[in-house]
Amino acid sequence: MATILRDLSYRYQWLYDSISRVAALTVGGEKRFRTLAFADLEIDPDSKALDLCCGCGQATAFLLERSRHVTGLDASPRSIASAQRNVPDATYVEAFAQDLPFEDASFDLVHTSAALHEMDRDTLKKILWEVHRVLKPGGVFALVDLHRPTNPIFWPGLATFMWLFETETAWKLLETDLAGLMAAIGFSSCDRQLHAGGSLQVVRAYR
Ligand SMILES: C[S@@+](CC[C@H](N)C(=O)[O-])C[C@H]1O[C@@H](n2cnc3c(N)ncnc32)[C@H](O)[C@@H]1O
């Protein structure tokens, strides 16, 4: 599964961003898409936020509008270098999300967008455990990612996108109850909201 377009979209940020902008139309545009998981959360400017799997800083920039202390983390040196150029006011760490180089209870908010669908089941669970560990008590994990559409009209678009750009792990995520997994790990008040005919999910859960 996936085509050469996947590699190209990772190599050329303009291609990745163009595809994201088209996908964002399903929820009302780029800004709404980038802030979907945290727009209505109360975020103190002094709170510490982590943008997990930050890519080239696409959501990091919007997090910085809400908090002065934003850390972007990604496993890809190329992404980290781009994020540093695009959003220089954040702090960046090159590391794996399943092995976070932070003390317990370091962050008030952990955010991740369009990334968990890249993880196999074991890695996904490790990441959820790690996020739970680095959140402060009462801190929130807010994510946006793919979901199985509830409106059939959204299936052709999502299936085409997944065929062109995604791998097995993205299809597996459509079968995964993320909120349920988080509850099993110990998160509380796990809540899932669906957007774009159910093809996108926002999940929020508290430590
Ligand atoms: C599809 S991009 C999403 C980027 C950005 N968050 C966004 O909303 O556009 C997925 C990102 O996750 C990163 N990534 C994949 N597996 C990772 C892992 N195990 N640990 C940290 N980053 C990872 C990739 O390098 C890539 O930058």
Short mmCIF file of C-alpha atoms and ligand atoms in Angstrom, two decimals:
data_model
loop_
_atom_site.label_atom_id
_atom_site.label_comp_id
_atom_site.label_asym_id
_atom_site.label_seq_id
_atom_site.Cartn_x
_atom_site.Cartn_y
_atom_site.Cartn_z
CA MET A 1 0.00 0.00 0.00
CA ALA A 2 0.94 3.66 -0.47
CA THR A 3 2.59 5.02 -3.60
CA ILE A 4 5.62 7.09 -4.48
CA LEU A 5 3.53 10.13 -3.55
CA ARG A 6 4.03 9.22 0.12
CA ASP A 7 7.82 9.54 -0.14
CA LEU A 8 7.53 12.69 -2.23
CA SER A 9 5.19 14.32 0.28
CA TYR A 10 7.72 13.64 3.04
CA ARG A 11 10.56 14.97 0.91
CA TYR A 12 8.83 18.15 -0.29
CA GLN A 13 7.07 20.16 2.39
CA TRP A 14 5.12 22.18 -0.21
CA LEU A 15 3.52 18.95 -1.43
CA TYR A 16 2.66 17.76 2.11
CA ASP A 17 1.23 21.17 2.99
CA SER A 18 -0.80 21.37 -0.24
CA ILE A 19 -2.37 17.98 0.46
CA SER A 20 -3.07 18.98 4.07
CA ARG A 21 -4.73 22.19 2.90
CA VAL A 22 -7.07 20.25 0.62
CA ALA A 23 -7.89 17.81 3.46
CA ALA A 24 -8.44 20.77 5.80
CA LEU A 25 -11.28 22.03 3.60
CA THR A 26 -13.40 19.19 5.05
CA VAL A 27 -13.36 20.98 8.43
CA GLY A 28 -13.37 24.59 7.24
CA GLY A 29 -9.76 25.36 6.36
CA GLU A 30 -6.15 25.20 7.46
CA LYS A 31 -6.37 27.09 10.77
CA ARG A 32 -9.41 25.14 11.96
CA PHE A 33 -7.75 21.85 10.99
CA ARG A 34 -4.49 22.73 12.75
CA THR A 35 -6.23 23.80 15.96
CA LEU A 36 -9.09 21.30 15.94
CA ALA A 37 -7.84 19.32 18.96
CA PHE A 38 -7.07 22.28 21.23
CA ALA A 39 -8.96 25.39 20.02
CA ASP A 40 -11.55 25.25 22.80
CA LEU A 41 -9.19 24.18 25.61
CA GLU A 42 -8.18 26.70 28.25
CA ILE A 43 -4.43 27.07 27.75
CA ASP A 44 -2.51 29.36 30.06
CA PRO A 45 0.33 31.26 28.30
CA ASP A 46 2.69 29.83 30.94
CA SER A 47 1.57 26.26 30.46
CA LYS A 48 4.05 23.80 28.99
CA ALA A 49 2.94 22.22 25.72
CA LEU A 50 4.46 19.37 23.73
CA ASP A 51 3.70 18.96 20.02
CA LEU A 52 4.41 15.27 19.55
CA CYS A 53 5.50 14.20 16.05
CA CYS A 54 5.50 17.88 15.13
CA GLY A 55 6.60 17.40 11.52
CA CYS A 56 7.63 20.74 10.02
CA GLY A 57 5.84 22.67 12.79
CA GLN A 58 2.44 22.90 11.10
CA ALA A 59 0.51 22.81 14.40
CA THR A 60 3.42 24.00 16.56
CA ALA A 61 2.94 27.51 15.16
CA PHE A 62 -0.68 27.60 16.35
CA LEU A 63 0.22 26.17 19.77
CA LEU A 64 2.71 29.03 20.17
CA GLU A 65 -0.17 31.50 19.81
CA ARG A 66 -1.61 30.00 23.03
CA SER A 67 1.48 29.13 25.09
CA ARG A 68 4.95 30.62 25.40
CA HIS A 69 6.52 27.25 26.20
CA VAL A 70 6.07 24.89 23.28
CA THR A 71 8.35 21.95 22.55
CA GLY A 72 8.16 20.17 19.21
CA LEU A 73 9.37 16.58 19.06
CA ASP A 74 9.92 14.46 15.97
CA ALA A 75 12.02 11.43 15.06
CA SER A 76 13.00 12.88 11.69
CA PRO A 77 16.05 15.19 11.62
CA ARG A 78 14.78 16.66 8.34
CA SER A 79 11.41 17.54 9.92
CA ILE A 80 13.06 19.02 12.99
CA ALA A 81 15.32 21.17 10.80
CA SER A 82 12.29 22.43 8.83
CA ALA A 83 10.31 23.11 12.00
CA GLN A 84 13.22 25.11 13.39
CA ARG A 85 13.23 27.24 10.25
CA ASN A 86 9.43 27.60 10.06
CA VAL A 87 8.65 28.17 13.74
CA PRO A 88 11.88 29.28 15.43
CA ASP A 89 10.29 30.35 18.73
CA ALA A 90 9.56 26.78 19.84
CA THR A 91 12.09 24.42 21.39
CA TYR A 92 12.82 21.23 19.44
CA VAL A 93 13.87 17.73 20.36
CA GLU A 94 14.75 14.92 17.96
CA ALA A 95 13.51 11.73 19.58
CA PHE A 96 11.05 8.86 19.32
CA ALA A 97 7.59 9.45 20.71
CA GLN A 98 7.64 5.99 22.29
CA ASP A 99 10.75 6.87 24.34
CA LEU A 100 10.29 10.46 25.43
CA PRO A 101 13.40 12.17 26.85
CA PHE A 102 11.43 14.12 29.48
CA GLU A 103 10.93 13.82 33.23
CA ASP A 104 7.64 12.51 34.58
CA ALA A 105 4.93 15.19 34.86
CA SER A 106 6.66 17.74 32.59
CA PHE A 107 3.77 19.05 30.46
CA ASP A 108 0.30 20.56 30.91
CA LEU A 109 -0.69 19.72 27.34
CA VAL A 110 0.50 17.09 24.89
CA HIS A 111 -0.83 17.53 21.36
CA THR A 112 -0.38 15.36 18.31
CA SER A 113 -1.89 15.72 14.85
CA ALA A 114 -1.98 13.33 11.92
CA ALA A 115 0.72 11.11 13.41
CA LEU A 116 -0.67 8.20 15.43
CA HIS A 117 -1.90 6.52 12.23
CA GLU A 118 1.78 5.95 11.37
CA MET A 119 2.35 3.72 14.41
CA ASP A 120 1.99 -0.03 14.71
CA ARG A 121 -0.07 -1.28 17.64
CA ASP A 122 2.88 -1.85 20.03
CA THR A 123 4.39 1.55 19.30
CA LEU A 124 1.00 3.22 19.67
CA LYS A 125 0.54 1.72 23.13
CA LYS A 126 4.06 2.72 24.18
CA ILE A 127 3.39 6.27 23.03
CA LEU A 128 0.16 6.47 25.02
CA TRP A 129 2.00 5.23 28.12
CA GLU A 130 4.76 7.78 27.58
CA VAL A 131 2.31 10.63 27.08
CA HIS A 132 0.55 9.64 30.29
CA ARG A 133 3.91 9.61 32.10
CA VAL A 134 5.08 13.06 30.93
CA LEU A 135 1.74 14.80 31.55
CA LYS A 136 1.26 16.59 34.85
CA PRO A 137 -1.67 15.38 36.94
CA GLY A 138 -4.71 17.09 35.42
CA GLY A 139 -2.84 17.66 32.15
CA VAL A 140 -4.53 16.91 28.85
CA PHE A 141 -3.61 14.84 25.79
CA ALA A 142 -5.34 16.25 22.72
CA LEU A 143 -5.04 14.61 19.34
CA VAL A 144 -6.52 14.68 15.88
CA ASP A 145 -6.23 11.79 13.46
CA LEU A 146 -8.04 9.66 10.93
CA HIS A 147 -11.24 7.78 11.75
CA ARG A 148 -13.58 5.44 9.91
CA PRO A 149 -16.19 7.70 8.25
CA THR A 150 -19.71 7.57 9.62
CA ASN A 151 -21.04 9.34 6.51
CA PRO A 152 -20.50 7.07 3.46
CA ILE A 153 -20.00 10.13 1.22
CA PHE A 154 -16.56 10.56 2.84
CA TRP A 155 -15.37 7.01 2.08
CA PRO A 156 -14.19 7.50 -1.54
CA GLY A 157 -12.10 10.56 -0.65
CA LEU A 158 -10.57 8.94 2.42
CA ALA A 159 -9.92 5.61 0.70
CA THR A 160 -8.19 7.35 -2.25
CA PHE A 161 -6.06 9.41 0.13
CA MET A 162 -5.11 6.32 2.12
CA TRP A 163 -4.30 4.30 -0.98
CA LEU A 164 -2.03 7.07 -2.30
CA PHE A 165 -0.28 8.09 0.90
CA GLU A 166 -0.79 5.70 3.77
CA THR A 167 0.35 2.27 4.89
CA GLU A 168 -1.19 -0.64 6.80
CA THR A 169 -0.95 1.19 10.13
CA ALA A 170 -3.41 3.87 9.00
CA TRP A 171 -5.98 1.22 8.03
CA LYS A 172 -5.44 -0.41 11.45
CA LEU A 173 -6.11 2.89 13.19
CA LEU A 174 -9.57 2.97 11.59
CA GLU A 175 -10.32 -0.21 13.55
CA THR A 176 -8.82 1.10 16.80
CA ASP A 177 -10.78 2.54 19.69
CA LEU A 178 -8.24 5.19 20.70
CA ALA A 179 -10.33 6.61 23.52
CA GLY A 180 -10.82 3.09 24.89
CA LEU A 181 -7.07 2.38 24.72
CA MET A 182 -6.37 5.58 26.63
CA ALA A 183 -8.93 4.75 29.29
CA ALA A 184 -7.31 1.31 29.71
CA ILE A 185 -3.92 2.97 30.25
CA GLY A 186 -5.29 5.17 33.01
CA PHE A 187 -6.33 8.41 31.31
CA SER A 188 -9.60 9.84 32.59
CA SER A 189 -12.51 11.67 30.95
CA CYS A 190 -11.57 10.25 27.54
CA ASP A 191 -13.73 11.99 25.00
CA ARG A 192 -13.97 11.57 21.21
CA GLN A 193 -15.52 14.02 18.78
CA LEU A 194 -15.95 13.28 15.09
CA HIS A 195 -15.54 15.75 12.22
CA ALA A 196 -15.66 15.67 8.41
CA GLY A 197 -18.34 13.01 8.17
CA GLY A 198 -16.54 10.96 10.82
CA SER A 199 -13.31 10.74 8.80
CA LEU A 200 -11.42 12.74 11.45
CA GLN A 201 -11.45 12.21 15.19
CA VAL A 202 -10.43 14.52 18.00
CA VAL A 203 -9.69 12.63 21.20
CA ARG A 204 -9.03 14.33 24.49
CA ALA A 205 -8.06 12.59 27.70
CA TYR A 206 -6.74 13.76 31.06
CA ARG A 207 -4.09 12.39 33.35
C1 LIG B 1 2.16 12.82 8.89
S1 LIG B 1 3.38 13.68 9.76
C2 LIG B 1 2.43 14.77 10.79
C3 LIG B 1 3.15 16.04 11.04
C4 LIG B 1 2.37 17.14 11.77
N1 LIG B 1 2.09 16.75 13.14
C5 LIG B 1 1.11 17.52 11.06
O1 LIG B 1 0.07 17.67 11.71
O2 LIG B 1 1.14 17.76 9.84
C6 LIG B 1 3.94 12.46 10.93
C7 LIG B 1 5.21 12.86 11.64
O3 LIG B 1 5.46 11.88 12.65
C8 LIG B 1 6.84 11.65 12.71
N2 LIG B 1 7.03 10.33 13.34
C9 LIG B 1 6.68 9.13 12.84
N3 LIG B 1 6.96 8.16 13.73
C10 LIG B 1 7.49 8.78 14.82
C11 LIG B 1 7.97 8.32 16.08
N4 LIG B 1 7.93 7.02 16.39
N5 LIG B 1 8.43 9.22 16.97
C12 LIG B 1 8.46 10.54 16.66
N6 LIG B 1 8.03 11.04 15.47
C13 LIG B 1 7.54 10.16 14.57
C14 LIG B 1 7.32 11.74 11.28
O4 LIG B 1 8.70 12.01 11.21
C15 LIG B 1 6.46 12.89 10.76
O5 LIG B 1 7.09 14.13 10.91
#
